[in-house]
Short mmCIF file of C-alpha atoms in Angstrom, two decimals:
data_model
loop_
_atom_site.label_atom_id
_atom_site.label_comp_id
_atom_site.label_asym_id
_atom_site.label_seq_id
_atom_site.Cartn_x
_atom_site.Cartn_y
_atom_site.Cartn_z
CA UNK N 2 77.94 -212.95 -30.76
CA UNK N 3 77.24 -216.08 -28.86
CA UNK N 4 80.70 -217.28 -29.38
CA UNK N 5 82.22 -214.11 -27.97
CA UNK N 6 79.88 -214.25 -25.07
CA UNK N 7 80.91 -217.79 -24.31
CA UNK N 8 84.64 -216.81 -24.51
CA UNK N 9 84.14 -213.84 -22.27
CA UNK N 10 82.23 -216.09 -19.79
CA UNK N 11 85.04 -218.69 -19.84
CA UNK N 12 87.63 -215.97 -19.29
CA UNK N 13 85.80 -214.58 -16.34
CA UNK N 14 85.48 -218.03 -14.74
CA UNK N 15 89.20 -218.59 -15.16
CA UNK N 16 90.28 -215.11 -14.06
CA UNK N 17 88.13 -214.98 -10.99
CA UNK N 18 89.07 -218.30 -9.53
CA UNK N 19 88.62 -218.34 -5.81
CA UNK N 20 91.92 -220.12 -5.23
CA UNK N 21 93.73 -217.18 -6.93
CA UNK N 22 92.29 -214.09 -5.23
CA UNK N 23 90.87 -215.32 -1.85
CA UNK N 24 92.39 -217.21 1.11
CA UNK N 25 92.12 -221.03 1.32
CA UNK N 26 88.55 -222.14 2.23
CA UNK N 27 86.98 -218.85 1.24
CA UNK N 28 84.51 -218.32 -1.71
CA UNK N 29 82.82 -215.50 -3.64
CA UNK N 30 79.47 -216.74 -2.39
CA UNK N 31 80.38 -215.46 1.14
CA UNK N 32 80.71 -212.00 -0.42
CA UNK N 33 77.26 -211.77 -1.88
CA UNK N 34 74.93 -209.20 -0.48
CA UNK N 35 72.61 -210.59 2.17
CA UNK N 36 70.53 -209.79 5.24
CA UNK N 37 70.94 -206.01 4.56
CA UNK N 38 74.72 -206.33 4.43
CA UNK N 39 76.55 -205.04 1.26
CA UNK N 40 79.84 -206.30 0.10
CA UNK N 41 82.21 -204.93 -2.67
CA UNK N 42 81.89 -206.35 -6.12
CA UNK N 43 84.41 -205.88 -9.02
CA UNK N 44 81.84 -204.33 -11.28
CA UNK N 45 81.38 -201.42 -8.80
CA UNK N 46 84.75 -199.92 -9.92
CA UNK N 47 83.27 -199.23 -13.35
CA UNK N 48 81.55 -196.15 -11.71
CA UNK N 49 85.02 -194.60 -11.47
CA UNK N 50 85.17 -194.05 -15.14
CA UNK N 51 82.43 -191.44 -15.55
CA UNK N 52 83.48 -189.97 -12.25
CA UNK N 53 87.01 -189.55 -13.53
CA UNK N 54 85.76 -187.61 -16.57
CA UNK N 55 83.74 -185.40 -14.24
CA UNK N 56 86.96 -184.70 -12.25
CA UNK N 57 88.77 -183.68 -15.37
CA UNK N 58 85.97 -181.21 -16.20
CA UNK N 59 86.13 -180.01 -12.61
CA UNK N 60 89.87 -179.60 -12.88
CA UNK N 61 89.70 -177.47 -15.99
CA UNK N 62 87.01 -175.31 -14.51
CA UNK N 63 88.88 -174.89 -11.24
CA UNK N 64 92.11 -173.88 -12.99
CA UNK N 65 90.34 -171.56 -15.31
CA UNK N 66 88.05 -169.73 -12.86
CA UNK N 67 89.83 -170.07 -9.62
CA UNK N 68 93.46 -171.16 -10.00
CA UNK N 69 94.42 -168.61 -12.73
CA UNK N 70 92.76 -165.58 -11.14
CA UNK N 71 94.26 -166.61 -7.75
CA UNK N 72 97.74 -166.81 -9.26
CA UNK N 73 97.51 -163.30 -10.57
CA UNK N 74 96.18 -162.00 -7.35
CA UNK N 75 99.09 -163.52 -5.51
CA UNK N 76 101.60 -162.12 -7.95
CA UNK N 77 102.55 -165.08 -9.96
CA UNK N 78 104.08 -163.82 -13.21
CA UNK N 79 105.19 -165.82 -16.22
CA UNK N 80 108.60 -165.11 -17.45
CA UNK N 81 108.78 -163.34 -20.90
CA UNK N 82 110.18 -165.67 -23.46
CA UNK N 83 111.51 -164.89 -26.91
CA UNK N 84 110.09 -167.29 -29.43
CA UNK N 85 112.46 -169.20 -31.73
CA UNK N 86 112.51 -167.91 -35.28
CA UNK N 87 110.89 -170.20 -37.80
CA UNK N 88 113.50 -172.65 -39.23
CA UNK N 89 112.17 -175.72 -40.94
CA UNK N 90 115.56 -177.57 -40.73
CA UNK N 91 116.15 -177.08 -37.11
CA UNK N 92 112.51 -177.70 -36.20
CA UNK N 93 112.56 -181.02 -37.96
CA UNK N 94 115.69 -182.02 -36.09
CA UNK N 95 114.18 -180.89 -32.78
CA UNK N 96 111.07 -182.94 -33.18
CA UNK N 97 112.64 -186.01 -34.67
CA UNK N 98 116.17 -186.35 -33.34
CA UNK N 99 116.20 -184.49 -30.09
CA UNK N 100 116.10 -181.17 -28.31
CA UNK N 101 119.75 -181.10 -27.24
CA UNK N 102 122.14 -181.95 -30.18
CA UNK N 103 125.73 -182.59 -29.42
CA UNK N 104 128.46 -180.23 -30.51
CA UNK N 105 129.41 -181.76 -33.78
CA UNK N 106 125.84 -182.16 -34.85
CA UNK N 107 125.17 -178.50 -33.78
CA UNK N 108 127.96 -177.32 -35.90
CA UNK N 109 126.70 -179.35 -38.90
CA UNK N 110 123.25 -177.82 -38.42
CA UNK N 111 124.65 -174.32 -38.25
CA UNK N 112 126.54 -174.84 -41.50
CA UNK N 113 123.47 -176.39 -43.16
CA UNK N 114 121.25 -173.49 -42.13
CA UNK N 115 123.77 -170.73 -42.77
CA UNK N 116 123.85 -169.68 -39.15
CA UNK N 117 126.49 -169.07 -36.67
CA UNK N 118 127.19 -171.74 -34.00
CA UNK N 119 125.89 -169.14 -31.41
CA UNK N 120 122.74 -168.50 -33.29
CA UNK N 121 122.03 -172.29 -33.52
CA UNK N 122 122.63 -172.74 -29.74
CA UNK N 123 120.31 -169.88 -29.04
CA UNK N 124 117.66 -171.23 -31.30
CA UNK N 125 117.59 -174.56 -29.55
CA UNK N 126 117.57 -172.85 -26.12
CA UNK N 127 114.57 -170.77 -27.14
CA UNK N 128 112.91 -173.69 -28.67
CA UNK N 129 113.26 -175.79 -25.53
CA UNK N 130 111.86 -172.92 -23.39
CA UNK N 131 108.79 -172.76 -25.62
CA UNK N 132 107.87 -176.29 -24.57
CA UNK N 133 108.39 -175.67 -20.85
CA UNK N 134 105.24 -174.87 -18.90
CA UNK N 135 104.84 -171.39 -17.59
CA UNK N 136 104.68 -170.62 -13.91
CA UNK N 137 100.93 -169.85 -13.94
CA UNK N 138 100.24 -173.38 -15.22
CA UNK N 139 102.33 -174.96 -12.60
CA UNK N 140 100.47 -172.85 -9.93
CA UNK N 141 97.00 -173.99 -11.25
CA UNK N 142 98.03 -177.62 -11.33
CA UNK N 143 99.53 -177.59 -7.79
CA UNK N 144 96.40 -175.65 -6.39
CA UNK N 145 94.05 -178.28 -7.97
CA UNK N 146 96.02 -181.16 -6.50
CA UNK N 147 96.30 -179.42 -3.14
CA UNK N 148 92.54 -179.02 -2.89
CA UNK N 149 91.86 -182.62 -3.76
CA UNK N 150 94.48 -184.13 -1.54
CA UNK N 151 93.54 -181.87 1.46
CA UNK N 152 89.85 -182.88 1.05
CA UNK N 153 90.64 -186.50 0.50
CA UNK N 154 92.97 -186.77 3.50
CA UNK N 155 90.63 -185.10 6.00
CA UNK N 156 87.54 -186.92 4.34
CA UNK N 157 89.35 -190.26 4.62
CA UNK N 158 90.40 -189.45 8.20
CA UNK N 159 86.86 -188.66 9.14
CA UNK N 160 85.67 -192.05 7.60
CA UNK N 161 88.35 -194.13 9.38
CA UNK N 162 88.71 -192.28 12.57
CA UNK N 163 86.35 -194.55 14.58
CA UNK N 164 87.50 -197.70 12.87
CA UNK N 165 89.64 -200.12 14.87
CA UNK N 166 91.95 -200.99 12.06
CA UNK N 167 93.19 -197.34 11.74
CA UNK N 168 94.88 -197.67 15.11
CA UNK N 169 95.52 -201.43 15.09
CA UNK N 170 96.40 -202.62 11.55
CA UNK N 171 96.11 -206.25 12.54
CA UNK N 172 92.37 -205.81 12.80
CA UNK N 173 92.38 -205.51 8.98
CA UNK N 174 92.31 -209.31 8.86
CA UNK N 175 89.63 -209.84 11.58
CA UNK N 176 87.14 -212.19 9.96
CA UNK N 177 88.58 -211.54 6.53
CA UNK N 178 87.12 -211.69 3.83
CA UNK N 179 83.65 -211.58 5.48
CA UNK N 180 83.82 -207.79 6.01
CA UNK N 181 80.74 -205.80 5.03
CA UNK N 182 81.26 -202.55 2.93
CA UNK N 183 80.27 -199.21 4.64
CA UNK N 184 78.93 -196.48 2.44
CA UNK N 185 81.54 -193.92 3.56
CA UNK N 186 84.49 -196.17 2.82
CA UNK N 187 82.88 -197.01 -0.65
CA UNK N 188 82.47 -193.32 -1.67
CA UNK N 189 86.05 -192.33 -0.49
CA UNK N 190 87.62 -195.35 -2.21
CA UNK N 191 85.72 -194.61 -5.46
CA UNK N 192 86.73 -190.98 -5.35
CA UNK N 193 90.50 -191.86 -4.96
CA UNK N 194 90.29 -194.30 -7.86
CA UNK N 195 88.64 -191.77 -10.01
CA UNK N 196 91.24 -189.14 -9.17
CA UNK N 197 94.12 -191.36 -10.18
CA UNK N 198 92.39 -192.31 -13.44
CA UNK N 199 91.86 -188.57 -14.10
CA UNK N 200 95.59 -188.01 -13.63
CA UNK N 201 96.28 -190.69 -16.41
CA UNK N 202 93.78 -189.08 -18.71
CA UNK N 203 95.45 -185.62 -18.35
CA UNK N 204 99.02 -186.94 -18.30
CA UNK N 205 99.94 -185.35 -21.71
CA UNK N 206 98.80 -182.04 -20.39
CA UNK N 207 100.44 -182.06 -16.94
CA UNK N 208 103.79 -180.55 -16.18
CA UNK N 209 106.51 -183.12 -17.02
CA UNK N 210 109.26 -183.46 -14.51
CA UNK N 211 112.48 -185.43 -14.43
CA UNK N 212 110.66 -188.21 -12.51
CA UNK N 213 107.94 -188.50 -15.13
CA UNK N 214 108.46 -192.19 -15.67
CA UNK N 215 108.22 -192.88 -11.92
CA UNK N 216 105.11 -190.83 -11.64
CA UNK N 217 103.49 -192.98 -14.47
CA UNK N 218 104.53 -196.14 -12.74
CA UNK N 219 103.14 -194.90 -9.38
CA UNK N 220 99.77 -194.04 -11.08
CA UNK N 221 99.46 -197.52 -12.66
CA UNK N 222 100.54 -199.31 -9.51
CA UNK N 223 98.17 -197.23 -7.30
CA UNK N 224 95.17 -197.88 -9.71
CA UNK N 225 95.88 -201.61 -9.83
CA UNK N 226 96.11 -201.73 -6.00
CA UNK N 227 92.88 -199.84 -5.54
CA UNK N 228 90.97 -202.10 -8.06
CA UNK N 229 92.34 -205.21 -6.71
CA UNK N 230 92.02 -204.38 -2.95
CA UNK N 231 88.37 -203.38 -3.66
CA UNK N 232 87.55 -206.50 -5.67
CA UNK N 233 89.18 -208.87 -3.15
CA UNK N 234 87.53 -206.93 -0.27
CA UNK N 235 90.89 -205.70 1.04
CA UNK N 236 89.47 -202.29 1.73
CA UNK N 237 90.68 -201.99 5.27
CA UNK N 238 94.36 -202.32 4.53
CA UNK N 239 93.85 -200.44 1.27
CA UNK N 240 92.33 -197.48 3.10
CA UNK N 241 95.35 -197.26 5.33
CA UNK N 242 97.67 -197.12 2.28
CA UNK N 243 95.63 -194.35 0.73
CA UNK N 244 95.46 -192.40 4.01
CA UNK N 245 99.28 -192.57 4.48
CA UNK N 246 99.86 -191.21 1.04
CA UNK N 247 97.41 -188.37 1.27
CA UNK N 248 98.96 -187.26 4.58
CA UNK N 249 101.95 -185.74 2.88
CA UNK N 250 100.81 -185.18 -0.76
CA UNK N 251 98.72 -182.09 0.12
CA UNK N 252 101.71 -180.63 1.99
CA UNK N 253 103.92 -180.97 -1.03
CA UNK N 254 101.41 -179.25 -3.22
CA UNK N 255 101.04 -176.38 -0.79
CA UNK N 256 104.86 -176.10 -0.69
CA UNK N 257 104.87 -175.80 -4.49
CA UNK N 258 102.17 -173.07 -4.34
CA UNK N 259 104.32 -170.98 -1.87
CA UNK N 260 107.32 -171.50 -4.04
CA UNK N 261 105.53 -170.17 -7.16
CA UNK N 262 104.29 -167.12 -5.25
CA UNK N 263 107.87 -166.58 -3.94
CA UNK N 264 106.83 -166.70 -0.24
CA UNK N 265 110.29 -168.08 0.66
CA UNK N 266 109.89 -168.41 4.40
CA UNK N 267 106.51 -170.19 4.20
CA UNK N 268 107.82 -172.41 1.41
CA UNK N 269 110.95 -173.43 3.39
CA UNK N 270 109.03 -174.02 6.60
CA UNK N 271 106.40 -176.09 4.87
CA UNK N 272 109.07 -178.09 3.05
CA UNK N 273 110.70 -179.20 6.31
CA UNK N 274 107.19 -180.14 7.67
CA UNK N 275 106.56 -182.07 4.45
CA UNK N 276 109.83 -183.85 4.56
CA UNK N 277 109.28 -185.01 8.21
CA UNK N 278 105.80 -186.25 7.41
CA UNK N 279 106.90 -187.97 4.17
CA UNK N 280 109.81 -189.83 5.84
CA UNK N 281 107.70 -190.83 8.86
CA UNK N 282 104.63 -192.09 6.88
CA UNK N 283 106.48 -193.71 3.97
CA UNK N 284 109.78 -194.83 5.39
CA UNK N 285 108.64 -195.66 8.90
CA UNK N 286 104.86 -196.34 9.12
CA UNK N 287 104.54 -197.92 5.73
CA UNK N 288 107.18 -200.59 6.11
CA UNK N 289 106.73 -201.28 9.83
CA UNK N 290 102.86 -201.18 9.81
CA UNK N 291 101.56 -201.88 6.37
CA UNK N 292 104.08 -204.14 4.80
CA UNK N 293 104.53 -206.07 8.15
CA UNK N 294 100.87 -206.76 8.49
CA UNK N 295 100.36 -207.67 4.88
CA UNK N 296 103.38 -209.96 4.74
CA UNK N 297 103.07 -211.75 8.17
CA UNK N 298 99.80 -211.07 10.05
CA UNK N 299 97.56 -211.46 6.93
CA UNK N 300 98.27 -215.07 6.63
CA UNK N 301 98.54 -216.00 10.33
CA UNK N 302 95.38 -218.07 10.17
CA UNK N 303 95.69 -219.30 6.41
CA UNK N 304 98.44 -220.17 3.96
CA UNK N 305 99.65 -217.81 1.26
CA UNK N 306 97.96 -217.67 -2.14
CA UNK N 307 98.36 -215.88 -5.51
CA UNK N 308 96.53 -212.83 -4.36
CA UNK N 309 98.84 -212.54 -1.31
CA UNK N 310 101.86 -212.37 -3.50
CA UNK N 311 100.32 -210.12 -6.10
CA UNK N 312 99.23 -207.56 -3.45
CA UNK N 313 102.44 -207.51 -1.60
CA UNK N 314 104.38 -207.26 -4.84
CA UNK N 315 102.57 -204.01 -5.69
CA UNK N 316 103.08 -202.74 -2.20
CA UNK N 317 106.83 -203.37 -2.50
CA UNK N 318 106.88 -201.56 -5.75
CA UNK N 319 105.37 -198.60 -3.98
CA UNK N 320 107.99 -198.73 -1.28
CA UNK N 321 110.74 -198.63 -3.82
CA UNK N 322 109.29 -195.48 -5.36
CA UNK N 323 109.10 -194.08 -1.70
CA UNK N 324 112.85 -194.70 -1.50
CA UNK N 325 113.47 -193.05 -4.85
CA UNK N 326 111.54 -189.85 -3.94
CA UNK N 327 113.26 -189.93 -0.46
CA UNK N 328 116.63 -189.60 -2.16
CA UNK N 329 115.33 -186.60 -4.19
CA UNK N 330 114.04 -184.95 -1.01
CA UNK N 331 117.35 -185.53 0.82
CA UNK N 332 119.13 -183.84 -2.08
CA UNK N 333 116.78 -180.82 -1.69
CA UNK N 334 117.40 -180.73 2.08
CA UNK N 335 121.17 -180.81 1.37
CA UNK N 336 120.65 -177.77 -0.90
CA UNK N 337 118.53 -176.15 1.75
CA UNK N 338 121.12 -176.62 4.47
CA UNK N 339 123.95 -175.43 2.19
CA UNK N 340 122.35 -172.35 0.75
CA UNK N 341 119.87 -171.41 3.44
CA UNK N 342 116.73 -171.56 1.29
CA UNK N 343 114.82 -173.97 -1.14
CA UNK N 344 115.68 -172.79 -4.63
CA UNK N 345 113.84 -175.28 -6.85
CA UNK N 346 112.34 -178.72 -7.00
CA UNK N 347 115.13 -181.09 -8.19
CA UNK N 348 112.48 -182.86 -10.29
CA UNK N 349 111.74 -179.70 -12.33
CA UNK N 350 113.29 -178.82 -15.63
CA UNK N 351 114.98 -175.38 -15.25
CA UNK N 352 114.21 -172.72 -17.79
CA UNK N 353 117.40 -171.69 -19.66
CA UNK N 354 118.64 -168.17 -20.10
CA UNK N 355 118.44 -166.60 -23.52
CA UNK N 356 122.19 -166.54 -23.53
CA UNK N 357 124.84 -168.57 -21.94
CA UNK N 358 128.40 -168.09 -20.73
CA UNK N 359 129.66 -170.10 -23.75
CA UNK N 360 128.22 -167.63 -26.17
CA UNK N 361 130.14 -164.65 -27.52
CA UNK N 362 128.74 -161.24 -26.80
CA UNK N 363 128.36 -160.09 -30.44
CA UNK N 364 126.59 -162.08 -33.13
CA UNK N 365 128.18 -162.18 -36.59
CA UNK N 366 126.48 -160.51 -39.53
CA UNK N 367 123.72 -162.53 -41.35
CA UNK N 368 125.11 -164.92 -43.87
CA UNK N 369 124.51 -164.89 -47.45
CA UNK N 370 123.60 -167.92 -49.72
CA UNK N 371 124.47 -170.19 -46.78
CA UNK N 372 128.18 -169.53 -47.09
CA UNK N 373 130.38 -170.04 -43.96
CA UNK N 374 131.80 -166.74 -42.56
CA UNK N 375 135.60 -166.34 -42.79
CA UNK N 376 135.97 -164.38 -39.60
CA UNK N 377 132.83 -165.12 -37.58
CA UNK N 378 132.42 -167.22 -34.39
CA UNK N 379 131.64 -170.42 -36.10
CA UNK N 380 134.02 -173.20 -35.12
CA UNK N 381 136.43 -174.80 -37.52
CA UNK N 382 134.44 -178.00 -37.25
CA UNK N 383 131.56 -176.13 -38.74
CA UNK N 384 133.63 -175.06 -41.71
CA UNK N 385 134.77 -178.65 -42.36
CA UNK N 386 131.23 -179.97 -42.11
CA UNK N 387 130.04 -177.30 -44.57
CA UNK N 388 132.60 -178.55 -47.13
CA UNK N 389 130.85 -181.97 -47.28
CA UNK N 390 132.26 -183.84 -44.19
CA UNK N 391 129.84 -186.15 -42.31
CA UNK N 392 129.16 -185.22 -38.66
CA UNK N 393 131.15 -187.17 -36.11
CA UNK N 394 129.34 -190.06 -34.33
#
């Protein structure tokens, strides 16, 4: 026990070296509470863990008793789905090999299970649809995030409205790091951190979109930025980053809600507003105000240090994600101008129809003893595979 305590103490001393995280000629002693002034301390962020669990409980309660009834009241209806018939062979392949087998493998599976190629394709379509979230789930998730982002944005705006650094970002470095912590900023910062931790906790339950990996990267970068900026007393510039992100996030969630309720005009109008706010805050304000002041003005009176490179590296990762999502938004805008309305989120996985153009209209008769039909719709490749040929690679 004593050995582990000494090792932990030695690690803390090494990790929190002043030369790593603070500007030259600065020390942690200057950030100790004194004379009625309170400063941020790394241990404070631990309070975000139980608060994150509380937010998860609040989310489930909100979705169950508010989001779901609201979706029904607004006319959100889940599409009827035909379940895939029980098939151990296809299910094993679906879970272990992939949900979209290539044509040679599809033919091999059809021969192995005694099904037509059409029946096998249909089974995989229905099975993929089973794993896709229903519309009411998407509505509940979007409505919860809308409520949080809306409250967070206007709550943060009320906290920062009278602060000088909101209007003049260079003031973020005035007398840094000797900047006392204000209660309102602390509670808002803690709430934001707790929310992003809660998103990681419920990641496996959330709707998975095509930019899932980018979303996970965004959550990790955001949590790291919040924890680091709080520990190094970079709350002023950190608060501006949070406010810029919240400015467009609640508009996106509101746009999703109108899309799920099929209020097309409201959805299209709100999408245009969201796009303008997103481009302005993340492609204009973020690089010209946030990145500029952190790269240049932050070290005007001191030299660069490790924390400077670490913080700016994380901010640059955020900017790259902004560019990625901007490209997706531009694709949606192109679709909007071409077709006259917003059809879908390009990040979403579209539900497949129960039949496709490639299928024949009439299914063949059920097969007996797994034998290949002589006049059914199965391809010649399936017949060859059924006679013992290995699938093409």
